mmCIF file of C-alpha atoms in Angstrom:
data_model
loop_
_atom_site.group_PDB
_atom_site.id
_atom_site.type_symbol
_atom_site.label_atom_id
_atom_site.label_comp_id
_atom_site.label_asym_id
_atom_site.label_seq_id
_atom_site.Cartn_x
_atom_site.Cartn_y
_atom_site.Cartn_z
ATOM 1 C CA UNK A 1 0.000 0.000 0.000
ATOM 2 C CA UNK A 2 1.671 3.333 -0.857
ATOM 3 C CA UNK A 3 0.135 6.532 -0.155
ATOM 4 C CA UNK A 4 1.108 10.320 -1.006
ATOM 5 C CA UNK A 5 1.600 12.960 2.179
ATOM 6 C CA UNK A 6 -1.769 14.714 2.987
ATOM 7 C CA UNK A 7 -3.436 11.338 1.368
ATOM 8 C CA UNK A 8 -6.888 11.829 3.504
ATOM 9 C CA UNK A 9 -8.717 8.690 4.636
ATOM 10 C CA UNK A 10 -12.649 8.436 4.467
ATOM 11 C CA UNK A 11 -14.186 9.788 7.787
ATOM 12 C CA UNK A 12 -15.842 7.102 9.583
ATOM 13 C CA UNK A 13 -19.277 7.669 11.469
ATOM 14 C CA UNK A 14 -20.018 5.836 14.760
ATOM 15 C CA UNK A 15 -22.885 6.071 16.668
ATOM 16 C CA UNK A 16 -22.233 5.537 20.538
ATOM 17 C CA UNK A 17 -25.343 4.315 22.616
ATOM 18 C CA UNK A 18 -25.504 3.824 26.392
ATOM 19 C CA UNK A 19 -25.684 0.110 25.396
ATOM 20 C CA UNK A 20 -22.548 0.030 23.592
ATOM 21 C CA UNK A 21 -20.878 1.655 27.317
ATOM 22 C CA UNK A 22 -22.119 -1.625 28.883
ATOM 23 C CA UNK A 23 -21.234 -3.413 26.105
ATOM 24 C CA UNK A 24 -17.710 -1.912 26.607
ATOM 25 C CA UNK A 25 -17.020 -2.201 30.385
ATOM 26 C CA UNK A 26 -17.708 -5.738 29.854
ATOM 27 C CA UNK A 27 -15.095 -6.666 27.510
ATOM 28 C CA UNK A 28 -12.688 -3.942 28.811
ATOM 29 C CA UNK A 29 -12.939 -5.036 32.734
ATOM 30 C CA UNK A 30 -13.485 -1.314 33.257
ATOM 31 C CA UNK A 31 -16.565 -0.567 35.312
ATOM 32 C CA UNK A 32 -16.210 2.703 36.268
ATOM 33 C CA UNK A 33 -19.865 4.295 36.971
ATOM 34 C CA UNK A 34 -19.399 7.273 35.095
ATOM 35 C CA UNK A 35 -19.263 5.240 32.550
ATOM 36 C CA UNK A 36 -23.256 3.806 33.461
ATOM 37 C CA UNK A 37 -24.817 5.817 36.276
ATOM 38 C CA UNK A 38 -26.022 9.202 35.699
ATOM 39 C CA UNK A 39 -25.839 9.971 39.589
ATOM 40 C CA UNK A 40 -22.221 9.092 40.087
ATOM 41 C CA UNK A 41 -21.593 11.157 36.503
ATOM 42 C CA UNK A 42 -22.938 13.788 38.046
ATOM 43 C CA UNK A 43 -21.508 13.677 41.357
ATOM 44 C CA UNK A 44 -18.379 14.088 39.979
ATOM 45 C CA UNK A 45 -19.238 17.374 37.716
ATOM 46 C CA UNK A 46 -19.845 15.658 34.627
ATOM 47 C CA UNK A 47 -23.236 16.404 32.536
ATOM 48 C CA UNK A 48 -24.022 12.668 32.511
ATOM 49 C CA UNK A 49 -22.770 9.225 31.587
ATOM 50 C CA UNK A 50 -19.495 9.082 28.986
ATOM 51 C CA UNK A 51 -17.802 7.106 27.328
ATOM 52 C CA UNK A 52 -14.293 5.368 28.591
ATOM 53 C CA UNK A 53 -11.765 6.916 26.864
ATOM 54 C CA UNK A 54 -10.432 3.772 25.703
ATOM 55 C CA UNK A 55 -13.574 3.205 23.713
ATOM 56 C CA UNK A 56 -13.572 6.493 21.839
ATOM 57 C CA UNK A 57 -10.058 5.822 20.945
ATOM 58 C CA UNK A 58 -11.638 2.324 20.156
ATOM 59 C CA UNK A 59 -13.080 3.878 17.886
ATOM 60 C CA UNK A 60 -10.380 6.321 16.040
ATOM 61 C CA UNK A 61 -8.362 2.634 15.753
ATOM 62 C CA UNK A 62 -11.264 0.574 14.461
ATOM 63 C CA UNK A 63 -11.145 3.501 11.996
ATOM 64 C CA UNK A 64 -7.369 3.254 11.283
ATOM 65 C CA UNK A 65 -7.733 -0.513 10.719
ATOM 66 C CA UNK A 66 -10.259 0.319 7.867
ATOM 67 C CA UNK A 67 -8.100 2.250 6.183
ATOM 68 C CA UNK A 68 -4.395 -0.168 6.513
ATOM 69 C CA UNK A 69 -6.313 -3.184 6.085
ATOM 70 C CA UNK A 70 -3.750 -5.235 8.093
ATOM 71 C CA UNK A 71 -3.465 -4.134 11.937
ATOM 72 C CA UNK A 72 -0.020 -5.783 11.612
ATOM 73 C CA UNK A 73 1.462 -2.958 9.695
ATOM 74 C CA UNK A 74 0.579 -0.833 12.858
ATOM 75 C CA UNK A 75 3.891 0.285 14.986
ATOM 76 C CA UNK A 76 2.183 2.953 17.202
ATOM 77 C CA UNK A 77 -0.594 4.285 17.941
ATOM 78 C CA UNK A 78 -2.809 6.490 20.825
ATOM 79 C CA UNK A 79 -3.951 10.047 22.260
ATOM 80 C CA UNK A 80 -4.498 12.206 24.369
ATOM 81 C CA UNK A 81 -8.197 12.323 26.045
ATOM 82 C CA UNK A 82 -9.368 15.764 26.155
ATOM 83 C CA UNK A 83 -12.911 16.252 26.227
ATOM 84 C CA UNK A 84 -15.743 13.407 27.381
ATOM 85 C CA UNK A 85 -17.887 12.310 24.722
ATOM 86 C CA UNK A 86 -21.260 12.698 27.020
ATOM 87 C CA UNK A 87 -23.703 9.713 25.908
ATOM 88 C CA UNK A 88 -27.237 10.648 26.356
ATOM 89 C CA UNK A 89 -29.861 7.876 27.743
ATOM 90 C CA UNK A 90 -31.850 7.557 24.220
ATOM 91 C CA UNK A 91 -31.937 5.267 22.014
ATOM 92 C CA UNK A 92 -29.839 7.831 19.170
ATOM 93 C CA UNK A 93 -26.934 7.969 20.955
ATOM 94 C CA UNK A 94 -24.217 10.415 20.134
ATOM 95 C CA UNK A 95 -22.190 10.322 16.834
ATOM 96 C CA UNK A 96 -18.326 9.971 16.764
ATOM 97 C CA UNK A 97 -16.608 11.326 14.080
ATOM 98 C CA UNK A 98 -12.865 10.043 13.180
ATOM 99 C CA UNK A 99 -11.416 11.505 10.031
ATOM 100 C CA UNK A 100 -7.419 10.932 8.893
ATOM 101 C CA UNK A 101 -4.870 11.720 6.669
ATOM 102 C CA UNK A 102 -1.324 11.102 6.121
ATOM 103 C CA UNK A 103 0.906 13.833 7.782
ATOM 104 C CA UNK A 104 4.475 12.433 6.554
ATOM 105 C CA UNK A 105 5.925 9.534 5.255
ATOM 106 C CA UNK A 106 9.943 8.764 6.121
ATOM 107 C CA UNK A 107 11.770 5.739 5.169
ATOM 108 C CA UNK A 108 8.660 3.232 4.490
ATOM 109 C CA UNK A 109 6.607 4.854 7.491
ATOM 110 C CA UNK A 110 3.747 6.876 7.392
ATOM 111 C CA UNK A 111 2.674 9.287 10.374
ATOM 112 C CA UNK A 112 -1.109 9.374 10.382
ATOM 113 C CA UNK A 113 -3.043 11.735 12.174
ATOM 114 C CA UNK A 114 -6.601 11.185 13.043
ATOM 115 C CA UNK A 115 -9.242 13.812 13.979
ATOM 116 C CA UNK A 116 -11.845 12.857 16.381
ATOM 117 C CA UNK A 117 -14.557 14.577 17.050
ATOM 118 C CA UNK A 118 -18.351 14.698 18.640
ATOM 119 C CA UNK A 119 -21.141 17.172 18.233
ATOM 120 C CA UNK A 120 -18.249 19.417 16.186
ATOM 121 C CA UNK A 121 -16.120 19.287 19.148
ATOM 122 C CA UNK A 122 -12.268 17.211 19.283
ATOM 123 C CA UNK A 123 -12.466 15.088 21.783
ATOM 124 C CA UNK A 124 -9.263 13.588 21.458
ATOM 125 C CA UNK A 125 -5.547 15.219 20.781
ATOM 126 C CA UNK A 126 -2.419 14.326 19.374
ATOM 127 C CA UNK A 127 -4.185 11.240 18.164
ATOM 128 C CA UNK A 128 -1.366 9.813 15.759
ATOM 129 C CA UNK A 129 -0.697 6.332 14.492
ATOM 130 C CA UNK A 130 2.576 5.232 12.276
ATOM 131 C CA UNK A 131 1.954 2.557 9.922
ATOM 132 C CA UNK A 132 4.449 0.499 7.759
ATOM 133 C CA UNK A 133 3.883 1.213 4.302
ATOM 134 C CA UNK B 1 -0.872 15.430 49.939
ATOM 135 C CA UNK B 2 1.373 14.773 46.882
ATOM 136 C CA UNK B 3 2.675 11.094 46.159
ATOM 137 C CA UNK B 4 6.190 10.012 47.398
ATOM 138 C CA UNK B 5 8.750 11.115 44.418
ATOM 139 C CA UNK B 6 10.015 7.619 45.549
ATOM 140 C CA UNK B 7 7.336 6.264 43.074
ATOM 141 C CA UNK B 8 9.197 7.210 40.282
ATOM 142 C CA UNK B 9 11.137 4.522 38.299
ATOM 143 C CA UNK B 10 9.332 1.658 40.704
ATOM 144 C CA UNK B 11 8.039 -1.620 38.871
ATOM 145 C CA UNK B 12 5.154 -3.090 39.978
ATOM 146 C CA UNK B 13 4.429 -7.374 40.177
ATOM 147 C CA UNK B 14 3.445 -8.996 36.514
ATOM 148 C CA UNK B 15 0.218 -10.056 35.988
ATOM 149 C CA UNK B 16 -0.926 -13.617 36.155
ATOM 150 C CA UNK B 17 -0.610 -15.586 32.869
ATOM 151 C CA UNK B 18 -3.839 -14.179 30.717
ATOM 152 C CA UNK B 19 -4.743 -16.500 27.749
ATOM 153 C CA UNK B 20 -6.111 -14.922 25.132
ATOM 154 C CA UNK B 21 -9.614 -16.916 23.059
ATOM 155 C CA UNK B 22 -11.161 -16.523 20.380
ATOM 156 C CA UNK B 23 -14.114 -15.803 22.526
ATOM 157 C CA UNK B 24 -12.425 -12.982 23.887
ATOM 158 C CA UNK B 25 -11.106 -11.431 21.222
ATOM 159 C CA UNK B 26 -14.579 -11.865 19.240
ATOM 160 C CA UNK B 27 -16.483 -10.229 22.938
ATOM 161 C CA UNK B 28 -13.827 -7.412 22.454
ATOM 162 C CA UNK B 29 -14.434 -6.977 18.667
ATOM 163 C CA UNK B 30 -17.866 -7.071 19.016
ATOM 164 C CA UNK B 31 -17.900 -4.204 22.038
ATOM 165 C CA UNK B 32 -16.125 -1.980 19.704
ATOM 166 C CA UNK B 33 -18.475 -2.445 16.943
ATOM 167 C CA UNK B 34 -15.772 -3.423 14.631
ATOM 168 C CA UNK B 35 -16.754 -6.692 11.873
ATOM 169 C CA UNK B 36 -15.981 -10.592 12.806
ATOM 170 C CA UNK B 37 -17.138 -11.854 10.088
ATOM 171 C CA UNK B 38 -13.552 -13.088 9.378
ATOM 172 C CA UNK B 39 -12.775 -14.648 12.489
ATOM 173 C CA UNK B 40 -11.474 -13.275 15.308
ATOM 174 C CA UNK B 41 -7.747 -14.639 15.393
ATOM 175 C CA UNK B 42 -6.386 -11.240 15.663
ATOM 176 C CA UNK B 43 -7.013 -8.685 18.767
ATOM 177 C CA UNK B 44 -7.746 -4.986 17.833
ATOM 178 C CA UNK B 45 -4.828 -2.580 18.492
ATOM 179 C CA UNK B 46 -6.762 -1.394 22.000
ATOM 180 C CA UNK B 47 -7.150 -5.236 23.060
ATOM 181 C CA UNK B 48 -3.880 -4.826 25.391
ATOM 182 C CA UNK B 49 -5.773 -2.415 27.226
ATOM 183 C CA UNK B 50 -6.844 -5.294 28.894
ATOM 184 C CA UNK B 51 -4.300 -6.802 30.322
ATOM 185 C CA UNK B 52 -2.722 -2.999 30.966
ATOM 186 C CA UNK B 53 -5.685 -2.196 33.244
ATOM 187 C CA UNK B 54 -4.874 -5.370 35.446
ATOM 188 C CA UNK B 55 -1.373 -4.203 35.435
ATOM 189 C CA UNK B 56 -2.935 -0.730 36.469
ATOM 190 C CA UNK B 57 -4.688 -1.988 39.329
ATOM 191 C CA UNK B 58 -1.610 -3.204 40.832
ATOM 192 C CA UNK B 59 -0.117 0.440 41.146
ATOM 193 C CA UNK B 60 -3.835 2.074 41.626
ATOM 194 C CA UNK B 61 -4.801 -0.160 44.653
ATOM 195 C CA UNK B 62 -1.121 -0.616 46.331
ATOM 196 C CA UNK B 63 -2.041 1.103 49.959
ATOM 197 C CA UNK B 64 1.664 2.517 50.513
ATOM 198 C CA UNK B 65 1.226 4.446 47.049
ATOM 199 C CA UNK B 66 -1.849 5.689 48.321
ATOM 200 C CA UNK B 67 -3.801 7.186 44.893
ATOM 201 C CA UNK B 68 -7.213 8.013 45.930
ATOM 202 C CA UNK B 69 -8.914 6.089 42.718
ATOM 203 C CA UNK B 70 -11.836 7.964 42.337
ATOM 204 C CA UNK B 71 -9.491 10.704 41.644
ATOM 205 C CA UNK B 72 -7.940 9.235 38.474
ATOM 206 C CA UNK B 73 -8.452 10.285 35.129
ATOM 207 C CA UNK B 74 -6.706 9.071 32.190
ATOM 208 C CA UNK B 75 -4.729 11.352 30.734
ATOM 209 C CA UNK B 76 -3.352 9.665 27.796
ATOM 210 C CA UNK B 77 -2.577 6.428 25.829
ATOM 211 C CA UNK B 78 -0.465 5.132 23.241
ATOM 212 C CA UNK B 79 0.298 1.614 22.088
ATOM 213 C CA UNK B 80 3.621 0.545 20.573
ATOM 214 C CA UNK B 81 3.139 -2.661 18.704
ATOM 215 C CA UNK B 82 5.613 -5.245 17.872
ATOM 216 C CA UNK B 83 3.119 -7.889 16.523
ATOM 217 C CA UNK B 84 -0.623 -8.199 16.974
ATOM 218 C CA UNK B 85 -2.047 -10.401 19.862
ATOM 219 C CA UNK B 86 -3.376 -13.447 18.399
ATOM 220 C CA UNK B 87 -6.013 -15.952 20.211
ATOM 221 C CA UNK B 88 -3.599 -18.764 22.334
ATOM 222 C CA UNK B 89 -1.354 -16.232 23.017
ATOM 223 C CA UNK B 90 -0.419 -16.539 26.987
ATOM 224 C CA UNK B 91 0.372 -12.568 27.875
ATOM 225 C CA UNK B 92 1.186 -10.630 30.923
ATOM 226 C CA UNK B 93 1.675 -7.367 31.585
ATOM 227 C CA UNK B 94 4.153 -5.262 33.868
ATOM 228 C CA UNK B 95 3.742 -2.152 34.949
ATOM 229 C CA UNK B 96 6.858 0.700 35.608
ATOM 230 C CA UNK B 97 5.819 3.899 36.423
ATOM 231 C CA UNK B 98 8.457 6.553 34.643
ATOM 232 C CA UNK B 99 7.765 9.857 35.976
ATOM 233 C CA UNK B 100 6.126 11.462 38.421
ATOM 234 C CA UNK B 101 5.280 15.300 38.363
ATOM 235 C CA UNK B 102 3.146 16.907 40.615
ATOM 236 C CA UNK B 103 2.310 20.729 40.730
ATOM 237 C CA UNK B 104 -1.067 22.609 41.671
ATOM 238 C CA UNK B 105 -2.875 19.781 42.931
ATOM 239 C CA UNK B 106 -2.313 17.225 40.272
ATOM 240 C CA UNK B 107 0.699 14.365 40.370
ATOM 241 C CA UNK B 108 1.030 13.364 36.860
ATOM 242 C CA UNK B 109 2.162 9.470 36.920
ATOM 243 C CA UNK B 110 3.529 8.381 33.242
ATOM 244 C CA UNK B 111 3.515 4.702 33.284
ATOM 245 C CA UNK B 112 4.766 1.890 30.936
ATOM 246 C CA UNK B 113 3.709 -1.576 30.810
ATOM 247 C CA UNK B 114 5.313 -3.875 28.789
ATOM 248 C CA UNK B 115 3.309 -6.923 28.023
ATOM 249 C CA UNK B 116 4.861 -9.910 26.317
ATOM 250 C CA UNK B 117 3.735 -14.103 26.162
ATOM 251 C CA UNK B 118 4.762 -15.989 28.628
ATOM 252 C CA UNK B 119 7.638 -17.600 26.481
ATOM 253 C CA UNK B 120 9.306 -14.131 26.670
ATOM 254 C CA UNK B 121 8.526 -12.900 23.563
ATOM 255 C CA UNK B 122 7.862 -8.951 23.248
ATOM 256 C CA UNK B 123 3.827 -7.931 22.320
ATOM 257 C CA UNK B 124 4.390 -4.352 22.711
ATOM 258 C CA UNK B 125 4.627 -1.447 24.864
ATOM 259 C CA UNK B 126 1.492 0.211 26.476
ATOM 260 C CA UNK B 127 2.189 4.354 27.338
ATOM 261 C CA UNK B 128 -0.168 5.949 29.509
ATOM 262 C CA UNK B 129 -0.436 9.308 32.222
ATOM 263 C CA UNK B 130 -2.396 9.132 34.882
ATOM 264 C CA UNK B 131 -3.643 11.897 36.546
ATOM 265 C CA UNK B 132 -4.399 11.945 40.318
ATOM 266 C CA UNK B 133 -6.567 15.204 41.454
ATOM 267 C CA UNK B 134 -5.410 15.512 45.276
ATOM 268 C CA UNK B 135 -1.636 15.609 45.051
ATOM 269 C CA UNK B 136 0.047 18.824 45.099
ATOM 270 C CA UNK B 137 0.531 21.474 47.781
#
């Protein structure tokens, strides 16, 4: 797979229900109520239930495997958790947006940065993978 | 009360032996939404999250280091990958912590776990700070 710098990756649209939390804490082992009960959300100064970090950037790598194809080709990847992706107790859910594009490629590696965003806002920073070309 | 600067550069106990299944992998896949209609041999790149967060625990619930756990919030993450985690793979997971900063209130722990098969071969490398509300002053 060879791509140019500034190649940009088809943004990938995820909609996050309060099922898919439960679903998550589950298979993570991370049961943290914020992540399920509105009262302990709120407690601690959140608006309500959100999502576990790890699952938004879930998310941005379930995105990044669409676009490589082979998660074996993946050397690094993470971010930085910034702003809580609040997940409303409905059955719409909230929309995560991950979008990408090549940023530079040196000596077969490419740098890929990923944007990831809900309700127009980044939620996550310095969200970068490097993949071997 | 900030945490003892004695922290920094201490390595925490591996985890038990965690075998990876198919079933796990697939419960994993699923939660994320992501497709298993071709089997689920292969762990997504977050999957060593969960063997990191038992490796977590160890520092997070160790009395003498004293973090207050409702206080935590996860700061960052990053994986560094030297092969996927495949299902029959025997893994554990040990945790260093590599700096500790604290100012205003806040001790920022960066921690490393390394998590590799039983047989000694190297999975990868899991990054993550750790932010602990309650330290400081």
């Amino acid at each position: 797979m060879t791509w140019e710098t500034h190649h940009e990756f088809a943004a990938q649209t995820y909609v996050v229900t309060r099922a898919d939390l439960v679903r998550y804490a589950g298979a993570s082992g991370d049961f943290n109520p914020i992540h399920w009960s509105d009262r302990v959300a709120i407690s601690v100064g959140l608006p309500g239930v959100v999502a576990h970090g790890m699952y938004t950037l879930a998310l941005a790598s379930r995105a990044l495997t669409s676009w490589v194809q082979d998660p074996a080709r993946v050397v690094s990847f993470g971010g930085r958790f910034t702003k809580p992706v609040v997940v409303p107790d409905d059955d719409e859910g909230t929309e995560v947006v991950v979008s990408g594009r090549v940023t530079s490629l040196d000596d077969g590696i490419a740098t890929i940065g990923l944007t990831v965003t809900n309700r127009g806002q980044k939620v996550l920073a310095k969200t970068e993978a490097t993949v071997r070309c | 009360m900030p945490l003892d600067q004695a922290l920094a550069g201490r390595t925490f106990a591996s985890t038990p032996p965690y075998t990876v299944s198919v079933e796990k992998i697939a419960e994993f896949t699923t939660a994320i939404g992501a497709d298993t209609s071709q089997g689920a041999e292969v762990a997504p790149l977050t999957f060593p999250i969960v063997v990191a967060f038992r490796a977590m625990a160890a520092l997070l619930t160790d009395p003498e280091v004293g973090i207050e756990l409702h206080n935590v919030v996860h700061g960052d993450q990053r994986f560094a990958q030297t092969r996927p985690i495949r299902a029959g793979d025997e893994i554990t997971a040990t945790l260093t912590v590599d700096s500790l900063r604290s100012a205003a209130g806040m001790d920022m722990i960066g921690t490393r776990t390394e998590i590799a098969s039983v047989t000694g071969e190297h999975l990868g490398t899991a990054h993550a700070t750790l932010v602990h509300r309650g330290g400081g002053k």
